[in-house]
CSV table of N, CA and C in Angstrom, one decimal:
chain,number,residue,atom,x,y,z
A,1,MET,N,22.1,217.1,63.9
A,1,MET,CA,23.5,216.4,62.6
A,1,MET,C,24.5,215.9,63.2
A,2,ASN,N,25.4,214.9,62.9
A,2,ASN,CA,26.7,214.5,62.9
A,2,ASN,C,27.3,214.1,62.1
A,3,ILE,N,28.8,214.9,61.8
A,3,ILE,CA,29.7,214.4,61.1
A,3,ILE,C,31.0,213.4,61.6
A,4,GLN,N,30.7,212.5,60.6
A,4,GLN,CA,31.7,211.2,61.1
A,4,GLN,C,32.6,210.3,60.3
A,5,ASN,N,33.5,209.7,60.4
A,5,ASN,CA,33.9,209.0,59.3
A,5,ASN,C,32.8,207.6,59.2
A,6,SER,N,32.6,207.3,57.8
A,6,SER,CA,32.1,206.2,57.6
A,6,SER,C,32.8,205.0,57.9
A,7,THR,N,31.8,203.8,57.9
A,7,THR,CA,32.4,202.8,58.4
A,7,THR,C,32.0,201.3,57.2
A,8,LEU,N,32.6,200.5,57.6
A,8,LEU,CA,32.2,199.6,56.6
A,8,LEU,C,31.2,199.3,56.2
A,9,ASP,N,30.2,199.2,57.6
A,9,ASP,CA,28.9,198.9,57.2
A,9,ASP,C,28.4,199.5,56.6
A,10,ASP,N,28.6,200.8,56.3
A,10,ASP,CA,27.9,201.9,55.8
A,10,ASP,C,27.9,201.8,54.0
A,11,ILE,N,28.9,200.9,53.6
A,11,ILE,CA,29.3,200.4,52.2
A,11,ILE,C,28.4,200.7,51.1
A,12,SER,N,27.0,199.7,52.0
A,12,SER,CA,26.1,198.9,50.8
A,12,SER,C,25.2,200.3,50.8
A,13,VAL,N,24.6,201.6,52.2
A,13,VAL,CA,24.0,202.7,51.5
A,13,VAL,C,25.2,203.7,51.1
A,14,ILE,N,26.2,203.7,51.2
A,14,ILE,CA,27.0,204.9,50.5
A,14,ILE,C,26.9,203.9,48.9
A,15,LEU,N,27.1,202.8,48.1
A,15,LEU,CA,27.1,202.5,47.1
A,15,LEU,C,25.3,203.1,46.1
A,16,LYS,N,24.3,202.9,47.4
A,16,LYS,CA,23.2,203.1,47.2
A,16,LYS,C,23.2,204.7,47.0
A,17,LEU,N,23.4,205.8,47.7
A,17,LEU,CA,23.4,207.3,47.6
A,17,LEU,C,24.2,207.7,46.2
A,18,TYR,N,25.3,206.8,46.0
A,18,TYR,CA,26.1,207.1,44.8
A,18,TYR,C,25.5,206.8,43.4
A,19,GLY,N,24.8,206.3,43.4
A,19,GLY,CA,23.4,205.5,42.7
A,19,GLY,C,22.3,206.5,42.7
A,20,TYR,N,22.0,207.0,43.6
A,20,TYR,CA,21.1,207.8,43.4
A,20,TYR,C,21.8,209.1,43.2
A,21,ALA,N,22.8,209.8,43.3
A,21,ALA,CA,23.2,210.6,42.5
A,21,ALA,C,23.7,210.7,40.9
A,22,THR,N,24.2,209.5,40.7
A,22,THR,CA,24.4,209.2,39.0
A,22,THR,C,23.1,209.5,38.5
A,23,SER,N,22.2,209.0,39.2
A,23,SER,CA,20.7,209.4,38.1
A,23,SER,C,20.3,210.6,38.1
A,24,TYR,N,20.3,211.1,39.4
A,24,TYR,CA,20.0,212.4,39.2
A,24,TYR,C,21.1,213.5,38.2
A,25,GLN,N,22.3,213.1,38.4
A,25,GLN,CA,23.1,213.6,37.2
A,25,GLN,C,22.5,213.6,35.9
A,26,ILE,N,22.1,212.2,35.3
A,26,ILE,CA,21.7,211.9,34.2
A,26,ILE,C,20.5,212.5,33.8
A,27,ARG,N,19.3,212.7,35.0
A,27,ARG,CA,18.4,213.6,34.7
A,27,ARG,C,18.3,215.0,35.1
A,28,MET,N,19.9,215.6,35.3
A,28,MET,CA,19.7,217.1,35.2
A,28,MET,C,20.9,217.2,33.7
A,29,GLY,N,21.1,216.3,33.2
A,29,GLY,CA,22.0,216.5,31.8
A,29,GLY,C,23.2,217.1,32.3
A,30,ALA,N,23.8,216.6,32.9
A,30,ALA,CA,25.2,216.5,33.6
A,30,ALA,C,25.6,215.5,33.1
A,31,ILE,N,27.4,215.6,33.8
A,31,ILE,CA,28.3,214.7,33.2
A,31,ILE,C,27.7,213.6,34.1
A,32,PRO,N,27.7,212.0,34.0
A,32,PRO,CA,27.6,211.1,34.9
A,32,PRO,C,28.3,210.6,35.9
A,33,TRP,N,28.3,210.4,37.0
A,33,TRP,CA,30.3,209.8,37.5
A,33,TRP,C,29.9,208.1,37.6
A,34,PRO,N,30.9,207.2,37.4
A,34,PRO,CA,30.8,205.8,36.7
A,34,PRO,C,30.1,205.5,37.6
A,35,LYS,N,30.1,203.6,37.7
A,35,LYS,CA,29.7,203.1,39.0
A,35,LYS,C,30.9,202.8,39.8
A,36,PHE,N,30.7,203.4,41.3
A,36,PHE,CA,31.9,203.2,41.7
A,36,PHE,C,32.1,201.9,42.6
A,37,GLU,N,32.9,200.9,42.6
A,37,GLU,CA,33.5,199.7,43.3
A,37,GLU,C,33.3,199.8,44.9
A,38,LYS,N,32.9,198.6,45.2
A,38,LYS,CA,32.8,198.2,46.4
A,38,LYS,C,34.2,198.3,47.1
A,39,GLU,N,35.4,197.7,46.2
A,39,GLU,CA,36.6,197.6,47.1
A,39,GLU,C,37.0,199.4,46.9
A,40,MET,N,36.8,200.1,45.9
A,40,MET,CA,36.6,201.3,46.0
A,40,MET,C,36.7,202.0,47.7
A,41,ILE,N,35.4,202.1,48.0
A,41,ILE,CA,34.9,202.9,48.9
A,41,ILE,C,35.5,202.0,50.4
A,42,GLN,N,35.6,200.8,49.9
A,42,GLN,CA,36.7,200.5,51.6
A,42,GLN,C,37.8,200.5,51.6
A,43,LYS,N,38.5,201.0,50.5
A,43,LYS,CA,39.8,201.3,50.9
A,43,LYS,C,39.4,203.1,51.8
A,44,GLU,N,39.2,203.4,50.8
A,44,GLU,CA,38.4,205.4,51.4
A,44,GLU,C,38.6,205.0,52.9
A,45,ILE,N,37.4,204.0,53.3
A,45,ILE,CA,36.8,203.7,54.6
A,45,ILE,C,38.3,203.7,55.2
A,46,ASP,N,39.3,202.7,54.8
A,46,ASP,CA,39.9,202.2,55.9
A,46,ASP,C,41.0,203.1,56.0
A,47,ALA,N,41.0,204.5,55.0
A,47,ALA,CA,42.1,205.3,54.8
A,47,ALA,C,41.7,206.5,55.5
A,48,LYS,N,40.3,206.5,56.0
A,48,LYS,CA,39.5,207.4,57.1
A,48,LYS,C,39.2,208.5,56.1
A,49,GLN,N,39.1,208.3,54.7
A,49,GLN,CA,38.7,209.2,53.9
A,49,GLN,C,37.3,209.6,53.4
A,50,GLN,N,36.4,208.8,53.9
A,50,GLN,CA,34.7,208.6,53.5
A,50,GLN,C,34.3,209.3,54.7
A,51,TRP,N,33.0,210.2,54.3
A,51,TRP,CA,32.7,211.0,56.0
A,51,TRP,C,31.1,210.8,55.8
A,52,LYS,N,30.0,211.2,56.3
A,52,LYS,CA,28.5,211.0,56.3
A,52,LYS,C,28.1,212.1,57.2
A,53,ILE,N,27.7,212.5,57.0
A,53,ILE,CA,26.6,213.2,57.7
A,53,ILE,C,25.7,212.5,58.3
A,54,VAL,N,24.8,212.3,59.4
A,54,VAL,CA,24.0,211.5,60.1
A,54,VAL,C,22.9,212.2,61.2
A,55,ILE,N,21.8,211.8,60.5
A,55,ILE,CA,20.6,212.8,61.1
A,55,ILE,C,19.6,211.7,61.7
A,56,ASP,N,18.8,211.4,62.6
A,56,ASP,CA,18.5,210.5,63.6
A,56,ASP,C,18.4,208.9,62.8
A,57,ASN,N,19.4,208.7,63.2
A,57,ASN,CA,19.9,207.4,62.5
A,57,ASN,C,20.5,207.0,61.1
A,58,GLN,N,20.4,208.1,60.3
A,58,GLN,CA,20.2,207.5,58.9
A,58,GLN,C,21.1,208.5,57.9
A,59,ILE,N,21.8,208.0,57.2
A,59,ILE,CA,22.8,208.7,56.8
A,59,ILE,C,22.1,209.8,55.5
A,60,ALA,N,22.6,211.1,55.7
A,60,ALA,CA,21.6,211.9,54.8
A,60,ALA,C,22.5,212.4,54.0
A,61,CYS,N,24.4,212.5,53.9
A,61,CYS,CA,25.1,213.1,52.9
A,61,CYS,C,26.4,212.2,53.3
A,62,ILE,N,27.1,211.8,51.9
A,62,ILE,CA,28.2,211.3,52.3
A,62,ILE,C,29.3,211.8,51.3
A,63,TRP,N,30.7,212.0,51.5
A,63,TRP,CA,31.9,212.5,50.4
A,63,TRP,C,33.2,212.2,51.0
A,64,MET,N,33.7,212.3,50.0
A,64,MET,CA,35.4,211.7,50.4
A,64,MET,C,36.3,213.2,50.1
A,65,THR,N,37.4,213.1,51.2
A,65,THR,CA,38.8,214.0,50.9
A,65,THR,C,39.8,213.0,50.9
A,66,THR,N,40.7,214.0,50.4
A,66,THR,CA,42.0,213.8,50.4
A,66,THR,C,43.0,215.1,50.8
A,67,PHE,N,43.9,214.8,50.7
A,67,PHE,CA,44.7,215.5,50.9
A,67,PHE,C,45.9,215.9,49.7
A,68,ASP,N,45.6,214.8,48.8
A,68,ASP,CA,46.5,215.0,47.1
A,68,ASP,C,45.7,214.9,46.4
A,69,ASP,N,45.9,215.6,45.5
A,69,ASP,CA,45.0,215.6,44.0
A,69,ASP,C,45.5,215.7,43.2
A,70,PRO,N,46.8,215.4,42.5
A,70,PRO,CA,47.5,216.3,41.4
A,70,PRO,C,46.8,215.9,40.1
A,71,TYR,N,46.6,214.7,39.6
A,71,TYR,CA,46.2,214.8,38.4
A,71,TYR,C,44.9,215.9,38.3
A,72,ILE,N,44.4,216.5,39.0
A,72,ILE,CA,43.0,217.3,38.7
A,72,ILE,C,43.6,219.0,39.3
A,73,TRP,N,44.3,218.8,40.1
A,73,TRP,CA,45.1,219.9,40.3
A,73,TRP,C,46.3,220.2,39.9
A,74,GLU,N,46.8,219.7,39.3
A,74,GLU,CA,48.2,219.6,38.7
A,74,GLU,C,49.2,220.3,39.6
A,75,GLU,N,49.9,221.3,38.9
A,75,GLU,CA,50.9,222.2,39.8
A,75,GLU,C,50.4,222.6,40.9
A,76,ARG,N,49.1,222.9,41.5
A,76,ARG,CA,48.5,223.3,42.5
A,76,ARG,C,48.4,222.7,43.6
A,77,ASN,N,48.0,221.7,43.0
A,77,ASN,CA,48.2,219.8,44.3
A,77,ASN,C,49.4,220.8,45.0
A,78,GLU,N,50.5,221.3,45.2
A,78,GLU,CA,51.6,221.5,46.1
A,78,GLU,C,51.1,222.6,46.8
A,79,ASP,N,49.6,222.9,46.5
A,79,ASP,CA,49.8,223.8,48.3
A,79,ASP,C,49.0,223.1,49.1
A,80,PRO,N,49.2,223.3,50.3
A,80,PRO,CA,48.5,222.5,51.4
A,80,PRO,C,46.7,222.5,51.3
A,81,SER,N,46.3,221.6,51.3
A,81,SER,CA,44.2,221.6,50.6
A,81,SER,C,44.1,220.3,51.0
A,82,VAL,N,42.7,220.5,51.3
A,82,VAL,CA,41.6,219.5,51.7
A,82,VAL,C,41.1,219.4,50.7
A,83,TYR,N,40.9,218.1,50.0
A,83,TYR,CA,40.2,218.1,48.1
A,83,TYR,C,38.9,217.1,48.8
A,84,ILE,N,37.6,217.9,48.9
A,84,ILE,CA,36.4,217.4,48.8
A,84,ILE,C,36.1,217.0,47.5
A,85,HIS,N,35.2,215.0,47.3
A,85,HIS,CA,35.1,214.8,46.0
A,85,HIS,C,33.5,214.0,46.5
A,86,ARG,N,32.8,214.0,45.6
A,86,ARG,CA,31.2,213.4,45.4
A,86,ARG,C,30.9,213.6,46.5
A,87,ILE,N,30.3,214.1,46.7
A,87,ILE,CA,29.3,214.7,47.7
A,87,ILE,C,27.8,214.2,47.2
A,88,ALA,N,27.5,213.2,47.6
A,88,ALA,CA,25.8,212.5,47.8
A,88,ALA,C,25.2,212.6,48.8
A,89,THR,N,23.7,213.0,48.3
A,89,THR,CA,22.8,213.6,49.1
A,89,THR,C,21.6,212.4,49.5
A,90,ASN,N,21.2,211.7,50.5
A,90,ASN,CA,19.6,211.0,50.5
A,90,ASN,C,19.2,211.8,50.1
A,91,PRO,N,18.5,211.1,49.0
A,91,PRO,CA,17.3,212.0,48.2
A,91,PRO,C,15.7,212.5,49.4
A,92,ALA,N,16.0,211.7,50.6
A,92,ALA,CA,14.7,212.0,51.8
A,92,ALA,C,15.3,213.7,52.5
A,93,PHE,N,17.0,214.1,52.2
A,93,PHE,CA,17.5,215.0,52.8
A,93,PHE,C,17.4,216.1,51.6
A,94,ARG,N,17.0,216.0,50.6
A,94,ARG,CA,17.4,216.7,49.7
A,94,ARG,C,17.0,218.0,50.0
A,95,GLY,N,17.6,219.3,49.9
A,95,GLY,CA,17.3,220.7,50.1
A,95,GLY,C,17.8,221.2,51.7
A,96,TYR,N,18.1,220.2,52.0
A,96,TYR,CA,18.7,220.5,53.4
A,96,TYR,C,20.2,221.7,53.2
A,97,HIS,N,21.1,221.8,52.2
A,97,HIS,CA,22.0,222.7,51.9
A,97,HIS,C,23.4,222.2,52.4
A,98,PHE,N,23.5,220.6,52.4
A,98,PHE,CA,24.9,220.3,53.4
A,98,PHE,C,26.0,220.4,53.2
A,99,VAL,N,26.1,221.4,51.9
A,99,VAL,CA,27.4,221.7,51.5
A,99,VAL,C,27.9,222.6,52.6
A,100,LYS,N,26.7,223.9,52.9
A,100,LYS,CA,27.0,224.7,53.9
A,100,LYS,C,27.9,224.1,55.0
A,101,ASN,N,27.5,222.5,55.4
A,101,ASN,CA,27.4,222.4,56.7
A,101,ASN,C,29.2,221.3,56.1
A,102,ILE,N,29.6,221.2,55.0
A,102,ILE,CA,30.1,220.3,54.8
A,102,ILE,C,31.6,221.9,54.8
A,103,ILE,N,31.1,222.4,54.5
A,103,ILE,CA,32.6,223.9,54.6
A,103,ILE,C,32.4,224.1,55.9
A,104,SER,N,31.8,224.0,56.7
A,104,SER,CA,32.1,224.7,58.0
A,104,SER,C,33.0,223.5,58.9
A,105,TRP,N,32.4,222.4,58.6
A,105,TRP,CA,33.7,220.9,59.0
A,105,TRP,C,34.8,221.0,58.1
A,106,ALA,N,34.9,221.1,56.7
A,106,ALA,CA,36.0,221.5,56.1
A,106,ALA,C,36.7,222.6,56.6
A,107,CYS,N,36.5,223.4,57.1
A,107,CYS,CA,37.5,224.8,57.5
A,107,CYS,C,38.1,224.3,58.9
A,108,ALA,N,37.3,223.7,59.3
A,108,ALA,CA,38.0,223.2,61.2
A,108,ALA,C,38.7,222.1,60.8
A,109,TYR,N,38.5,221.3,59.9
A,109,TYR,CA,39.5,219.9,59.3
A,109,TYR,C,40.9,220.4,58.8
A,110,ALA,N,40.7,221.4,58.0
A,110,ALA,CA,41.8,222.1,57.1
A,110,ALA,C,42.6,222.5,58.1
A,111,LYS,N,42.3,223.3,59.3
A,111,LYS,CA,43.0,224.2,60.3
A,111,LYS,C,43.8,223.2,61.1
A,112,GLU,N,42.7,221.9,61.9
A,112,GLU,CA,42.9,220.8,62.3
A,112,GLU,C,44.7,220.4,61.8
A,113,HIS,N,44.7,220.0,60.3
A,113,HIS,CA,45.6,219.3,59.7
A,113,HIS,C,46.4,220.2,59.1
A,114,ARG,N,46.9,221.5,58.7
A,114,ARG,CA,47.4,222.5,58.8
A,114,ARG,C,47.4,222.7,57.1
A,115,LYS,N,46.2,222.5,56.9
A,115,LYS,CA,45.8,223.1,55.6
A,115,LYS,C,45.5,224.3,55.1
A,116,SER,N,45.9,225.2,53.9
A,116,SER,CA,45.7,226.3,53.1
A,116,SER,C,44.2,226.5,52.9
A,117,PHE,N,43.6,225.6,52.2
A,117,PHE,CA,42.9,225.8,51.3
A,117,PHE,C,41.6,224.8,51.5
A,118,ILE,N,40.6,224.8,50.9
A,118,ILE,CA,39.1,223.6,50.7
A,118,ILE,C,39.1,223.7,49.4
A,119,ARG,N,39.2,222.5,48.6
A,119,ARG,CA,39.0,222.5,46.8
A,119,ARG,C,38.2,221.5,46.4
A,120,MET,N,37.5,222.0,45.5
A,120,MET,CA,36.4,220.9,45.3
A,120,MET,C,36.6,221.5,43.2
A,121,ASP,N,35.6,220.1,42.5
A,121,ASP,CA,36.1,220.0,41.5
A,121,ASP,C,34.3,219.7,40.5
A,122,THR,N,34.3,219.7,39.7
A,122,THR,CA,33.0,219.3,38.7
A,122,THR,C,33.4,219.2,37.6
A,123,ALA,N,32.8,217.8,36.6
A,123,ALA,CA,33.1,217.8,35.8
A,123,ALA,C,32.1,218.3,34.2
A,124,GLY,N,32.3,219.1,33.6
A,124,GLY,CA,31.4,219.3,32.8
A,124,GLY,C,30.9,220.9,32.8
A,125,HIS,N,30.3,221.4,32.7
A,125,HIS,CA,29.9,222.8,32.3
A,125,HIS,C,28.5,223.0,33.3
A,126,ASN,N,28.5,223.8,34.0
A,126,ASN,CA,26.8,223.4,34.9
A,126,ASN,C,26.8,224.8,35.7
A,127,ASP,N,26.4,225.8,35.1
A,127,ASP,CA,26.0,227.4,35.6
A,127,ASP,C,25.5,227.4,36.2
A,128,LYS,N,24.6,226.2,36.7
A,128,LYS,CA,23.7,226.4,38.1
A,128,LYS,C,24.6,225.0,39.3
A,129,LEU,N,25.5,224.8,39.7
A,129,LEU,CA,26.1,224.2,40.5
A,129,LEU,C,27.5,225.2,40.2
A,130,ILE,N,28.1,225.7,39.5
A,130,ILE,CA,28.9,226.9,39.9
A,130,ILE,C,28.6,227.9,40.7
A,131,SER,N,27.0,228.2,40.5
A,131,SER,CA,26.7,229.5,40.8
A,131,SER,C,26.1,229.1,42.2
A,132,TYR,N,25.7,228.1,42.6
A,132,TYR,CA,25.6,227.2,44.3
A,132,TYR,C,27.3,227.4,44.6
A,133,TYR,N,28.1,226.7,44.2
A,133,TYR,CA,29.4,226.2,45.1
A,133,TYR,C,29.8,227.8,45.2
A,134,THR,N,30.1,228.9,44.5
A,134,THR,CA,30.5,230.3,44.6
A,134,THR,C,29.5,230.9,46.0
A,135,LYS,N,28.3,230.7,45.6
A,135,LYS,CA,27.1,231.2,47.0
A,135,LYS,C,27.7,230.7,48.2
A,136,CYS,N,28.3,229.5,48.4
A,136,CYS,CA,28.4,229.0,49.6
A,136,CYS,C,29.8,229.5,50.0
A,137,GLY,N,30.6,230.1,48.9
A,137,GLY,CA,32.0,230.9,49.3
A,137,GLY,C,33.1,230.6,48.5
A,138,PHE,N,32.9,229.5,47.8
A,138,PHE,CA,34.1,229.2,46.8
A,138,PHE,C,34.6,230.3,46.2
A,139,THR,N,35.4,230.1,45.1
A,139,THR,CA,36.1,231.3,44.5
A,139,THR,C,36.4,229.8,43.2
A,140,PHE,N,35.2,230.5,42.0
A,140,PHE,CA,35.6,229.9,41.1
A,140,PHE,C,36.9,230.1,40.1
A,141,ILE,N,37.7,228.6,40.0
A,141,ILE,CA,39.1,229.1,39.5
A,141,ILE,C,38.9,228.9,37.9
A,142,GLY,N,38.1,228.5,37.2
A,142,GLY,CA,38.0,228.5,35.9
A,142,GLY,C,37.9,226.6,35.8
A,143,ALA,N,37.8,226.4,34.4
A,143,ALA,CA,37.6,225.6,33.7
A,143,ALA,C,38.7,225.0,33.2
A,144,ASN,N,39.1,223.7,33.3
A,144,ASN,CA,40.3,223.2,32.9
A,144,ASN,C,40.4,221.8,32.3
A,145,THR,N,41.0,222.0,31.4
A,145,THR,CA,41.2,220.8,30.5
A,145,THR,C,42.5,219.9,31.3
A,146,LEU,N,42.2,218.8,31.6
A,146,LEU,CA,43.6,218.1,32.2
A,146,LEU,C,44.0,217.2,31.1
A,147,LYS,N,45.6,217.8,31.6
A,147,LYS,CA,46.6,217.1,30.9
A,147,LYS,C,46.8,215.2,30.7
A,148,ASN,N,46.7,214.8,32.3
A,148,ASN,CA,46.6,213.5,32.0
A,148,ASN,C,45.5,212.7,33.1
A,149,THR,N,44.4,212.2,32.3
A,149,THR,CA,43.4,211.6,32.6
A,149,THR,C,43.5,210.1,33.3
A,150,LYS,N,44.5,209.4,32.8
A,150,LYS,CA,44.9,208.1,32.8
A,150,LYS,C,44.1,207.3,33.9
A,151,GLU,N,44.8,208.0,35.4
A,151,GLU,CA,44.4,207.2,36.6
A,151,GLU,C,42.8,207.9,37.2
A,152,LEU,N,42.5,208.5,36.3
A,152,LEU,CA,41.3,208.9,36.8
A,152,LEU,C,39.9,208.8,36.8
A,153,PRO,N,38.7,208.1,37.0
A,153,PRO,CA,37.5,208.1,36.3
A,153,PRO,C,37.2,208.5,35.0
A,154,VAL,N,36.3,207.9,34.5
A,154,VAL,CA,36.0,207.8,33.1
A,154,VAL,C,35.2,209.6,33.0
A,155,HIS,N,34.3,210.0,33.7
A,155,HIS,CA,33.9,210.9,33.8
A,155,HIS,C,34.9,212.2,33.8
A,156,TYR,N,36.0,212.4,34.1
A,156,TYR,CA,37.0,213.2,33.8
A,156,TYR,C,37.9,213.3,32.4
A,157,LYS,N,37.3,212.4,31.4
A,157,LYS,CA,37.9,212.3,30.3
A,157,LYS,C,36.9,213.1,29.3
A,158,ASN,N,38.1,214.1,28.5
A,158,ASN,CA,37.3,214.7,27.3
A,158,ASN,C,36.1,215.6,27.9
A,159,ALA,N,36.2,216.7,29.4
A,159,ALA,CA,35.6,216.9,30.1
A,159,ALA,C,35.9,218.3,30.5
A,160,PRO,N,35.5,219.3,30.2
A,160,PRO,CA,36.3,220.5,31.2
A,160,PRO,C,35.8,220.5,32.5
A,161,ILE,N,36.9,220.9,33.3
A,161,ILE,CA,36.8,220.5,35.1
A,161,ILE,C,36.5,221.9,35.7
A,162,ASN,N,35.7,221.8,36.2
A,162,ASN,CA,35.9,223.5,36.9
A,162,ASN,C,36.2,223.3,38.5
A,163,LEU,N,37.2,224.1,39.0
A,163,LEU,CA,37.8,224.2,39.8
A,163,LEU,C,37.4,225.3,41.0
A,164,PHE,N,37.0,224.7,42.1
A,164,PHE,CA,36.6,226.0,43.3
A,164,PHE,C,37.7,225.8,44.6
A,165,GLU,N,37.9,227.1,44.9
A,165,GLU,CA,38.5,226.7,46.1
A,165,GLU,C,38.0,227.7,47.0
A,166,MET,N,38.6,227.1,48.5
A,166,MET,CA,38.1,228.5,49.6
A,166,MET,C,39.7,228.4,50.2
A,167,LYS,N,40.1,229.5,51.0
A,167,LYS,CA,40.9,230.0,51.6
A,167,LYS,C,40.3,229.7,52.9
A,168,VAL,N,41.0,229.5,53.7
A,168,VAL,CA,41.0,228.8,55.2
A,168,VAL,C,41.8,229.9,56.2
């Protein structure tokens, strides 16, 4: 298993994995992600914010990171943090529990960049996902109704946002 930045050559696979994840969210009754545009993914890759786990030359899992998330974390955004978004697993690798690998990687990444927290969020109330993230070591901060969603994707509008953090 190898964790590395995604490349422009990965865009079609990334979009396919986001499509699989969205279909899974719909089947599970969760709030689905919107369709993500190629240009957005390209910007994230150029900014070194898109990541992947590669196993046997296949992209097994992807996610995005940022050091700034003011619309979701509001006043807490001032805390030095790594924010993890949009974890999507290749269906051929379901059950590998990549979140645990991502957390280990994110702890080292946060320390390298002098950050104090790793943070995540989910839209809508999902007891199973809340339980899973807390079992992975995150503290469930609670559900929050966001004040300013104008700049956020549609799945953040009119839904409680569950906040999770882990001290590094």
